[in-house]
Short mmCIF file of N, CA and C in Angstrom, two decimals:
data_model
loop_
_atom_site.label_atom_id
_atom_site.label_comp_id
_atom_site.label_asym_id
_atom_site.label_seq_id
_atom_site.Cartn_x
_atom_site.Cartn_y
_atom_site.Cartn_z
N MET A 3 -94.61 46.89 237.60
CA MET A 3 -93.68 45.95 238.18
C MET A 3 -93.70 44.61 237.43
N ARG A 4 -94.72 44.43 236.61
CA ARG A 4 -94.87 43.17 235.92
C ARG A 4 -93.67 42.90 235.02
N GLY A 5 -93.15 41.68 235.12
CA GLY A 5 -92.02 41.29 234.28
C GLY A 5 -90.66 41.57 234.89
N LYS A 6 -90.60 42.39 235.94
CA LYS A 6 -89.32 42.69 236.57
C LYS A 6 -88.91 41.54 237.46
N LYS A 7 -87.62 41.28 237.51
CA LYS A 7 -87.10 40.17 238.31
C LYS A 7 -85.93 40.65 239.14
N ASN A 8 -85.69 39.93 240.25
CA ASN A 8 -84.54 40.26 241.08
C ASN A 8 -83.29 39.58 240.53
N GLU A 9 -82.18 39.67 241.28
CA GLU A 9 -80.91 39.12 240.80
C GLU A 9 -80.98 37.62 240.53
N GLY A 10 -81.82 36.91 241.28
CA GLY A 10 -81.92 35.46 241.13
C GLY A 10 -82.82 35.05 239.98
N GLY A 11 -83.41 36.02 239.29
CA GLY A 11 -84.28 35.69 238.18
C GLY A 11 -85.71 35.37 238.59
N VAL A 12 -86.03 35.58 239.88
CA VAL A 12 -87.37 35.31 240.38
C VAL A 12 -88.20 36.58 240.23
N PRO A 13 -89.44 36.46 239.75
CA PRO A 13 -90.27 37.66 239.63
C PRO A 13 -90.41 38.37 240.97
N LEU A 14 -90.33 39.70 240.95
CA LEU A 14 -90.51 40.47 242.17
C LEU A 14 -91.91 40.23 242.68
N GLY A 15 -92.05 40.14 243.98
CA GLY A 15 -93.34 39.87 244.57
C GLY A 15 -93.55 38.38 244.79
N ALA A 16 -92.63 37.56 244.31
CA ALA A 16 -92.74 36.13 244.56
C ALA A 16 -92.47 35.87 246.03
N VAL A 17 -92.81 34.70 246.50
CA VAL A 17 -92.69 34.37 247.92
C VAL A 17 -91.26 34.64 248.39
N GLY A 18 -91.11 35.58 249.31
CA GLY A 18 -89.82 35.87 249.92
C GLY A 18 -88.83 36.57 249.02
N ASN A 19 -89.13 36.75 247.74
CA ASN A 19 -88.20 37.35 246.78
C ASN A 19 -86.82 36.69 246.82
N GLN A 20 -86.78 35.43 247.19
CA GLN A 20 -85.51 34.71 247.25
C GLN A 20 -85.32 33.91 245.97
N PRO A 21 -84.11 33.91 245.42
CA PRO A 21 -83.87 33.08 244.24
C PRO A 21 -84.00 31.62 244.62
N ARG A 22 -84.48 30.84 243.69
CA ARG A 22 -84.61 29.41 243.94
C ARG A 22 -83.27 28.74 243.84
N GLU A 23 -83.15 27.62 244.56
CA GLU A 23 -81.91 26.86 244.51
C GLU A 23 -81.79 26.20 243.15
N PRO A 24 -80.58 26.13 242.59
CA PRO A 24 -80.40 25.51 241.28
C PRO A 24 -80.89 24.07 241.29
N GLY A 25 -81.61 23.70 240.25
CA GLY A 25 -82.08 22.32 240.12
C GLY A 25 -83.33 22.02 240.91
N ARG A 26 -83.82 22.96 241.69
CA ARG A 26 -85.03 22.74 242.47
C ARG A 26 -86.06 23.77 242.09
N LYS A 27 -87.23 23.30 241.73
CA LYS A 27 -88.30 24.24 241.44
C LYS A 27 -89.62 23.64 241.87
N PRO A 28 -90.54 24.48 242.28
CA PRO A 28 -91.83 23.95 242.70
C PRO A 28 -92.63 23.49 241.49
N PRO A 29 -93.57 22.59 241.72
CA PRO A 29 -94.44 22.19 240.62
C PRO A 29 -95.19 23.42 240.11
N ASP A 30 -95.34 23.52 238.82
CA ASP A 30 -96.01 24.70 238.29
C ASP A 30 -97.39 24.34 237.77
N LEU A 31 -98.04 25.30 237.19
CA LEU A 31 -99.41 25.13 236.75
C LEU A 31 -99.54 24.73 235.28
N GLU A 32 -98.49 24.18 234.70
CA GLU A 32 -98.55 23.78 233.30
C GLU A 32 -99.69 22.81 233.01
N PRO A 33 -99.91 21.77 233.85
CA PRO A 33 -101.02 20.86 233.55
C PRO A 33 -102.36 21.58 233.47
N VAL A 34 -102.55 22.58 234.32
CA VAL A 34 -103.81 23.32 234.32
C VAL A 34 -103.93 24.14 233.03
N SER A 35 -102.85 24.84 232.66
CA SER A 35 -102.92 25.67 231.46
C SER A 35 -103.09 24.81 230.21
N GLU A 36 -102.46 23.62 230.20
CA GLU A 36 -102.65 22.72 229.05
C GLU A 36 -104.10 22.27 228.95
N LEU A 37 -104.68 21.92 230.10
CA LEU A 37 -106.06 21.47 230.10
C LEU A 37 -106.99 22.58 229.64
N LEU A 38 -106.74 23.79 230.13
CA LEU A 38 -107.57 24.92 229.71
C LEU A 38 -107.41 25.22 228.22
N GLY A 39 -106.19 25.07 227.71
CA GLY A 39 -105.95 25.33 226.29
C GLY A 39 -106.64 24.33 225.37
N LYS A 40 -106.78 23.10 225.84
CA LYS A 40 -107.40 22.06 225.01
C LYS A 40 -108.91 21.93 225.25
N MET A 41 -109.44 22.63 226.25
CA MET A 41 -110.83 22.45 226.64
C MET A 41 -111.79 23.02 225.60
N LYS A 42 -112.71 22.18 225.18
CA LYS A 42 -113.78 22.60 224.27
C LYS A 42 -115.06 21.98 224.77
N PHE A 43 -116.15 22.70 224.60
CA PHE A 43 -117.44 22.24 225.09
C PHE A 43 -118.34 21.82 223.93
N ARG A 44 -119.17 20.81 224.21
CA ARG A 44 -120.18 20.40 223.22
C ARG A 44 -121.23 21.49 223.14
N ARG A 45 -121.69 21.71 221.96
CA ARG A 45 -122.73 22.71 221.74
C ARG A 45 -124.10 22.04 221.72
N LYS A 46 -125.08 22.80 222.16
CA LYS A 46 -126.46 22.34 222.05
C LYS A 46 -126.96 22.69 220.65
N LEU A 47 -128.03 22.07 220.29
CA LEU A 47 -128.59 22.33 218.97
C LEU A 47 -128.99 23.79 218.82
N PHE A 48 -129.60 24.36 219.84
CA PHE A 48 -130.02 25.76 219.77
C PHE A 48 -129.26 26.59 220.80
N GLY A 49 -128.06 26.96 220.49
CA GLY A 49 -127.27 27.89 221.29
C GLY A 49 -126.80 27.34 222.63
N GLY A 50 -125.68 27.87 223.09
CA GLY A 50 -125.14 27.49 224.38
C GLY A 50 -124.35 26.21 224.35
N ALA A 51 -123.90 25.81 225.52
CA ALA A 51 -123.08 24.61 225.65
C ALA A 51 -123.88 23.55 226.42
N ASP A 52 -123.53 22.31 226.21
CA ASP A 52 -124.17 21.20 226.91
C ASP A 52 -123.77 21.28 228.38
N GLU A 53 -124.74 21.44 229.28
CA GLU A 53 -124.46 21.66 230.69
C GLU A 53 -123.72 20.49 231.32
N ALA A 54 -124.10 19.27 231.00
CA ALA A 54 -123.44 18.09 231.58
C ALA A 54 -121.97 18.06 231.15
N ASP A 55 -121.70 18.42 229.90
CA ASP A 55 -120.33 18.44 229.41
C ASP A 55 -119.51 19.50 230.13
N VAL A 56 -120.10 20.66 230.37
CA VAL A 56 -119.41 21.74 231.09
C VAL A 56 -119.05 21.28 232.50
N TRP A 57 -119.98 20.62 233.19
CA TRP A 57 -119.71 20.15 234.55
C TRP A 57 -118.61 19.10 234.56
N ARG A 58 -118.61 18.20 233.58
CA ARG A 58 -117.53 17.19 233.51
C ARG A 58 -116.18 17.87 233.33
N LYS A 59 -116.11 18.86 232.47
CA LYS A 59 -114.84 19.56 232.23
C LYS A 59 -114.40 20.33 233.47
N LEU A 60 -115.35 20.95 234.16
CA LEU A 60 -114.99 21.68 235.38
C LEU A 60 -114.50 20.74 236.47
N GLU A 61 -115.08 19.56 236.58
CA GLU A 61 -114.61 18.58 237.56
C GLU A 61 -113.19 18.11 237.23
N ALA A 62 -112.92 17.90 235.95
CA ALA A 62 -111.57 17.51 235.55
C ALA A 62 -110.57 18.63 235.87
N LEU A 63 -110.98 19.87 235.62
CA LEU A 63 -110.12 21.01 235.93
C LEU A 63 -109.86 21.11 237.44
N GLU A 64 -110.90 20.88 238.24
CA GLU A 64 -110.75 20.92 239.69
C GLU A 64 -109.78 19.84 240.17
N ARG A 65 -109.88 18.62 239.65
CA ARG A 65 -108.96 17.55 240.03
C ARG A 65 -107.53 17.90 239.66
N THR A 66 -107.35 18.51 238.49
CA THR A 66 -106.00 18.91 238.06
C THR A 66 -105.44 19.97 239.00
N TYR A 67 -106.24 20.97 239.34
CA TYR A 67 -105.80 22.00 240.29
C TYR A 67 -105.44 21.39 241.63
N GLU A 68 -106.28 20.50 242.15
CA GLU A 68 -106.00 19.87 243.43
C GLU A 68 -104.68 19.10 243.40
N ASN A 69 -104.44 18.40 242.30
CA ASN A 69 -103.19 17.65 242.15
C ASN A 69 -101.99 18.58 242.19
N VAL A 70 -102.05 19.67 241.44
CA VAL A 70 -100.94 20.63 241.40
C VAL A 70 -100.74 21.27 242.78
N LEU A 71 -101.83 21.65 243.42
CA LEU A 71 -101.72 22.29 244.73
C LEU A 71 -101.17 21.32 245.78
N ASP A 72 -101.56 20.05 245.71
CA ASP A 72 -101.00 19.06 246.63
C ASP A 72 -99.50 18.91 246.43
N ARG A 73 -99.06 18.88 245.16
CA ARG A 73 -97.63 18.77 244.89
C ARG A 73 -96.89 20.00 245.37
N GLN A 74 -97.49 21.19 245.18
CA GLN A 74 -96.85 22.41 245.66
C GLN A 74 -96.76 22.42 247.18
N ALA A 75 -97.80 21.99 247.86
CA ALA A 75 -97.79 21.94 249.32
C ALA A 75 -96.69 21.00 249.81
N ALA A 76 -96.55 19.85 249.15
CA ALA A 76 -95.50 18.90 249.55
C ALA A 76 -94.12 19.51 249.31
N TYR A 77 -93.94 20.19 248.20
CA TYR A 77 -92.66 20.83 247.88
C TYR A 77 -92.30 21.87 248.94
N TYR A 78 -93.25 22.75 249.25
CA TYR A 78 -92.95 23.81 250.21
C TYR A 78 -92.78 23.27 251.62
N GLN A 79 -93.51 22.21 251.97
CA GLN A 79 -93.32 21.60 253.29
C GLN A 79 -91.93 20.99 253.39
N ALA A 80 -91.46 20.38 252.30
CA ALA A 80 -90.10 19.82 252.30
C ALA A 80 -89.07 20.94 252.48
N LEU A 81 -89.28 22.08 251.85
CA LEU A 81 -88.36 23.22 252.04
C LEU A 81 -88.39 23.70 253.49
N ILE A 82 -89.57 23.79 254.07
CA ILE A 82 -89.70 24.23 255.46
C ILE A 82 -88.98 23.25 256.38
N ASP A 83 -89.22 21.95 256.17
CA ASP A 83 -88.57 20.93 257.00
C ASP A 83 -87.05 21.02 256.89
N GLU A 84 -86.56 21.23 255.66
CA GLU A 84 -85.12 21.34 255.44
C GLU A 84 -84.55 22.54 256.19
N ARG A 85 -85.24 23.67 256.12
CA ARG A 85 -84.78 24.88 256.80
C ARG A 85 -84.83 24.71 258.32
N GLU A 86 -85.87 24.04 258.83
CA GLU A 86 -85.97 23.82 260.26
C GLU A 86 -84.83 22.93 260.76
N THR A 87 -84.49 21.90 259.99
CA THR A 87 -83.38 21.03 260.36
C THR A 87 -82.08 21.81 260.38
N GLU A 88 -81.88 22.63 259.37
CA GLU A 88 -80.67 23.46 259.29
C GLU A 88 -80.62 24.45 260.45
N ALA A 89 -81.75 25.06 260.78
CA ALA A 89 -81.79 26.02 261.89
C ALA A 89 -81.49 25.32 263.21
N ALA A 90 -82.04 24.13 263.39
CA ALA A 90 -81.78 23.38 264.63
C ALA A 90 -80.29 23.06 264.76
N HIS A 91 -79.66 22.72 263.64
CA HIS A 91 -78.22 22.44 263.64
C HIS A 91 -77.44 23.67 264.10
N TYR A 92 -77.78 24.82 263.52
CA TYR A 92 -77.06 26.03 263.88
C TYR A 92 -77.36 26.49 265.30
N ARG A 93 -78.59 26.24 265.78
CA ARG A 93 -78.89 26.56 267.18
C ARG A 93 -78.04 25.70 268.10
N GLY A 94 -77.87 24.43 267.75
CA GLY A 94 -77.02 23.53 268.54
C GLY A 94 -75.58 24.01 268.57
N LEU A 95 -75.08 24.45 267.42
CA LEU A 95 -73.71 24.98 267.39
C LEU A 95 -73.57 26.22 268.25
N ALA A 96 -74.58 27.09 268.19
CA ALA A 96 -74.53 28.32 268.99
C ALA A 96 -74.56 27.99 270.47
N GLU A 97 -75.38 27.02 270.87
CA GLU A 97 -75.44 26.63 272.28
C GLU A 97 -74.11 26.03 272.73
N THR A 98 -73.48 25.24 271.88
CA THR A 98 -72.19 24.64 272.21
C THR A 98 -71.14 25.73 272.41
N ARG A 99 -71.10 26.70 271.51
CA ARG A 99 -70.14 27.79 271.65
C ARG A 99 -70.38 28.60 272.91
N LYS A 100 -71.66 28.84 273.20
CA LYS A 100 -71.98 29.60 274.40
C LYS A 100 -71.55 28.84 275.65
N ALA A 101 -71.77 27.53 275.66
CA ALA A 101 -71.35 26.70 276.80
C ALA A 101 -69.83 26.72 276.93
N GLU A 102 -69.12 26.68 275.80
CA GLU A 102 -67.65 26.72 275.85
C GLU A 102 -67.15 28.06 276.39
N GLU A 103 -67.85 29.14 276.05
CA GLU A 103 -67.45 30.45 276.55
C GLU A 103 -67.69 30.57 278.05
N LEU A 104 -68.79 29.97 278.52
CA LEU A 104 -69.12 30.06 279.94
C LEU A 104 -68.26 29.13 280.79
N HIS A 105 -67.91 27.97 280.24
CA HIS A 105 -67.14 26.96 280.99
C HIS A 105 -65.99 26.44 280.14
N PRO A 106 -64.96 27.25 279.92
CA PRO A 106 -63.88 26.80 279.04
C PRO A 106 -63.14 25.58 279.56
N GLN A 107 -63.00 25.42 280.87
CA GLN A 107 -62.29 24.28 281.42
C GLN A 107 -63.04 22.98 281.13
N LYS A 108 -64.36 22.97 281.33
CA LYS A 108 -65.16 21.77 281.07
C LYS A 108 -65.10 21.41 279.59
N SER A 109 -65.11 22.41 278.74
CA SER A 109 -65.05 22.15 277.30
C SER A 109 -63.75 21.48 276.92
N ALA A 110 -62.63 21.94 277.51
CA ALA A 110 -61.33 21.34 277.22
C ALA A 110 -61.29 19.91 277.71
N GLU A 111 -61.84 19.67 278.91
CA GLU A 111 -61.88 18.30 279.44
C GLU A 111 -62.74 17.39 278.58
N THR A 112 -63.86 17.90 278.12
CA THR A 112 -64.74 17.11 277.27
C THR A 112 -64.05 16.77 275.96
N ARG A 113 -63.37 17.74 275.38
CA ARG A 113 -62.65 17.48 274.12
C ARG A 113 -61.57 16.43 274.32
N GLU A 114 -60.85 16.51 275.46
CA GLU A 114 -59.80 15.52 275.74
C GLU A 114 -60.41 14.13 275.90
N ALA A 115 -61.53 14.03 276.60
CA ALA A 115 -62.18 12.73 276.80
C ALA A 115 -62.66 12.16 275.47
N LEU A 116 -63.20 12.99 274.64
CA LEU A 116 -63.66 12.52 273.32
C LEU A 116 -62.49 12.08 272.47
N ALA A 117 -61.36 12.79 272.56
CA ALA A 117 -60.18 12.43 271.78
C ALA A 117 -59.64 11.07 272.24
N GLU A 118 -59.67 10.84 273.56
CA GLU A 118 -59.20 9.55 274.09
C GLU A 118 -60.11 8.41 273.63
N GLU A 119 -61.42 8.63 273.67
CA GLU A 119 -62.36 7.61 273.21
C GLU A 119 -62.15 7.31 271.73
N GLY A 120 -61.95 8.35 270.96
CA GLY A 120 -61.71 8.16 269.53
C GLY A 120 -60.42 7.42 269.27
N GLY A 121 -59.38 7.65 270.10
CA GLY A 121 -58.09 6.99 269.94
C GLY A 121 -58.19 5.50 270.25
N ASP A 122 -59.01 5.13 271.24
CA ASP A 122 -59.17 3.72 271.59
C ASP A 122 -59.89 2.96 270.48
N ASP A 123 -60.85 3.61 269.83
CA ASP A 123 -61.60 2.94 268.77
C ASP A 123 -60.72 2.65 267.56
N ASP A 124 -59.79 3.55 267.28
CA ASP A 124 -58.92 3.36 266.11
C ASP A 124 -57.91 2.28 266.32
N GLY A 125 -57.48 2.05 267.57
CA GLY A 125 -56.39 1.15 267.87
C GLY A 125 -56.80 -0.22 268.03
#
């Protein structure tokens, strides 16, 4: 399955298999891969790597990962908030339609009252 993508160009198995919206993409792991690509350790005189240097590099790598993960969490939370707002809007529309179906006379009266209020504001 590796390398296969759906119609939206998103790798299969990605979260929700939904194509991303144009112009919006989550933060990726490029900073981590760049850091790993440039990472070199000091050598000891007799074999192995300098332990203090290894720990410093691992701490830098951990900070980079945390930064990327924080940005990804913020991105996905913004998407969730956006979807919840949209869902609330559509729930409100559905409730309004249901109320109009149950009480068509009240709905017509309400629309007339709103139209009159709107007419007074314009004049």
